[in-house]
Every structure is written in C-alpha cells, then in structure tokens.
Amino acid sequence: MDRSSEPLTTPGRGRSTGVLLHPTALPGSPVCGSFGEPSRSWLHLLAENNIGVWQMLPLAPPDPTGSPYSSPSCNALNPAFLDGQDLADEGFISHDALAAAPGADAPLAGQQRVDLDLAQQRYQALA
C-alpha cells in the first residue's frame, strides 16, 4: 500500500502544529543559539501553546564555506550549539575557561546577526 499521499500524524493525536526555527534564532545565548537554557525555554513555550513539533534546519558541522548542507558529517552536531554554561555546570569545562572564551561579553539581546566566525572561535577555545 502506497502511503506517500497520507498526511503525517502522531498516532492517537491527529494533526500537530509545528514551528520551523533554527537554534541560531533563539535569544539569550552568547554568539549563537544553543541547546542549553534558550532551547529549554523555547520548548516550554511550545508546550504551553500546544505546539507539538519543532522542526530545525541542518545542525551538522558546516563545511569550509560555512554551509551545513554539505557537511563532512551527517551524523555529528555542530559543536557551536553546545551550551557553554551547561558544560561548565556539569564539570566538562571550568567556569574560568567559559568566562575567558571569545564572545563571553557578547550581548544576550538585541543581536541582529549571528557571528558564525565568533561562534567557531568560541567553540575552539572551549574544546
């Protein structure tokens, strides 16, 4: 049986509402969005509004030109999305290293563009 024309549904739930939003658009994280507190707050907001699907664009490490669409790995996460504060709180890095990382003094609000070069520098400093 060809099911390609059937709508995608969650069993027992019918249709769901969803949002397409890349983590770099989330506020409250230095340099670019992360899977730390900004993502947790976003998920709570989605749940409060009965939005059941968060769709994202590619999250893979970018190629040398910055594109995640031709990443060297389709299975890896771009390390720039790791949350430095969570890593420090869990003991993977020191709080001093986090405070000294590039972008530590970046404003958490009012950013108009994501500085991907700074995100890469920050990741490399914390690695």
Short mmCIF file of C-alpha atoms in Angstrom, two decimals:
data_model
loop_
_atom_site.label_atom_id
_atom_site.label_comp_id
_atom_site.label_asym_id
_atom_site.label_seq_id
_atom_site.Cartn_x
_atom_site.Cartn_y
_atom_site.Cartn_z
CA MET A 1 0.00 0.00 0.00
CA ASP A 2 1.40 3.39 -1.00
CA ARG A 3 1.17 5.75 1.97
CA SER A 4 3.06 8.64 0.42
CA SER A 5 -0.14 10.66 -0.05
CA GLU A 6 -1.37 10.16 3.53
CA PRO A 7 -0.83 13.07 5.93
CA LEU A 8 1.76 12.55 8.64
CA THR A 9 0.11 12.24 12.03
CA THR A 10 1.04 11.17 15.50
CA PRO A 11 -0.91 8.02 16.42
CA GLY A 12 -3.87 8.94 18.58
CA ARG A 13 -3.24 12.68 18.28
CA GLY A 14 -4.24 13.62 14.76
CA ARG A 15 -2.52 16.61 13.24
CA SER A 16 0.01 18.71 15.10
CA THR A 17 1.07 22.31 14.89
CA GLY A 18 4.74 22.95 14.30
CA VAL A 19 7.33 25.69 14.03
CA LEU A 20 10.40 25.86 11.79
CA LEU A 21 13.10 27.68 13.73
CA HIS A 22 16.85 27.20 13.68
CA PRO A 23 18.58 27.32 17.10
CA THR A 24 20.68 30.29 15.94
CA ALA A 25 17.47 32.35 16.11
CA LEU A 26 16.99 31.71 19.83
CA PRO A 27 17.85 34.66 22.07
CA GLY A 28 19.73 34.52 25.33
CA SER A 29 22.92 32.74 24.35
CA PRO A 30 26.25 34.38 23.52
CA VAL A 31 27.27 34.34 19.87
CA CYS A 32 24.58 31.98 18.53
CA GLY A 33 21.72 29.87 19.84
CA SER A 34 22.44 26.73 21.83
CA PHE A 35 20.79 23.62 23.15
CA GLY A 36 21.06 24.97 26.69
CA GLU A 37 18.65 27.25 28.54
CA PRO A 38 17.46 29.09 25.39
CA SER A 39 16.26 25.79 23.90
CA ARG A 40 14.70 24.60 27.15
CA SER A 41 12.77 27.87 27.48
CA TRP A 42 11.67 27.57 23.85
CA LEU A 43 10.43 24.00 24.39
CA HIS A 44 8.43 25.09 27.44
CA LEU A 45 6.87 27.89 25.38
CA LEU A 46 5.97 25.44 22.63
CA ALA A 47 4.37 23.08 25.15
CA GLU A 48 2.40 25.89 26.81
CA ASN A 49 0.95 26.75 23.40
CA ASN A 50 0.22 23.13 22.40
CA ILE A 51 2.78 23.19 19.60
CA GLY A 52 3.97 19.64 19.21
CA VAL A 53 6.69 19.87 16.55
CA TRP A 54 9.93 21.87 16.45
CA GLN A 55 11.50 21.45 13.03
CA MET A 56 15.07 22.59 12.51
CA LEU A 57 17.31 23.11 9.55
CA PRO A 58 20.60 21.15 9.41
CA LEU A 59 22.55 21.07 12.66
CA ALA A 60 25.65 19.37 11.28
CA PRO A 61 29.11 20.94 11.40
CA PRO A 62 29.49 23.30 8.45
CA ASP A 63 31.83 22.71 5.54
CA PRO A 64 34.76 25.12 4.97
CA THR A 65 32.40 27.61 3.31
CA GLY A 66 30.07 27.61 6.33
CA SER A 67 27.29 25.51 4.82
CA PRO A 68 25.71 22.75 6.95
CA TYR A 69 24.12 21.33 3.79
CA SER A 70 27.43 19.85 2.59
CA SER A 71 28.84 18.95 5.98
CA PRO A 72 31.70 16.48 6.31
CA SER A 73 29.41 14.51 8.65
CA CYS A 74 25.68 13.93 8.52
CA ASN A 75 25.71 12.31 11.98
CA ALA A 76 27.55 14.96 14.02
CA LEU A 77 26.21 18.06 15.76
CA ASN A 78 27.77 21.44 15.13
CA PRO A 79 29.68 21.92 18.41
CA ALA A 80 28.83 25.64 18.37
CA PHE A 81 25.34 24.62 19.58
CA LEU A 82 26.69 23.07 22.78
CA ASP A 83 25.85 25.34 25.70
CA GLY A 84 28.97 26.56 27.48
CA GLN A 85 27.12 27.25 30.72
CA ASP A 86 25.72 23.70 30.80
CA LEU A 87 29.18 22.28 30.08
CA ALA A 88 30.66 24.32 32.95
CA ASP A 89 27.83 23.42 35.34
CA GLU A 90 28.34 19.72 34.57
CA GLY A 91 32.12 19.98 35.09
CA PHE A 92 33.22 19.39 31.49
CA ILE A 93 34.93 22.78 31.33
CA SER A 94 35.84 25.30 34.02
CA HIS A 95 33.79 28.42 34.68
CA ASP A 96 37.02 30.40 34.26
CA ALA A 97 37.53 28.97 30.76
CA LEU A 98 33.94 29.86 29.92
CA ALA A 99 34.40 33.44 31.13
CA ALA A 100 37.61 33.79 29.09
CA ALA A 101 36.16 32.31 25.87
CA PRO A 102 35.66 34.59 22.86
CA GLY A 103 32.17 36.07 22.89
CA ALA A 104 31.75 35.81 26.67
CA ASP A 105 30.99 39.51 26.73
CA ALA A 106 28.62 39.39 23.75
CA PRO A 107 25.23 40.98 24.44
CA LEU A 108 22.47 38.45 25.08
CA ALA A 109 19.76 40.57 23.48
CA GLY A 110 19.36 42.83 20.51
CA GLN A 111 21.65 40.92 18.18
CA GLN A 112 20.63 41.30 14.55
CA ARG A 113 23.03 38.74 13.07
CA VAL A 114 24.75 35.57 14.19
CA ASP A 115 28.53 35.85 14.12
CA LEU A 116 29.44 32.35 12.96
CA ASP A 117 33.17 33.12 12.91
CA LEU A 118 33.00 34.15 16.57
CA ALA A 119 30.95 31.01 17.31
CA GLN A 120 33.71 28.89 15.77
CA GLN A 121 36.41 30.73 17.75
CA ARG A 122 34.39 30.24 20.93
CA TYR A 123 33.97 26.52 20.29
CA GLN A 124 37.68 26.05 19.55
CA ALA A 125 38.64 27.89 22.74
CA LEU A 126 36.33 25.68 24.82
CA ALA A 127 37.31 22.41 23.11
#
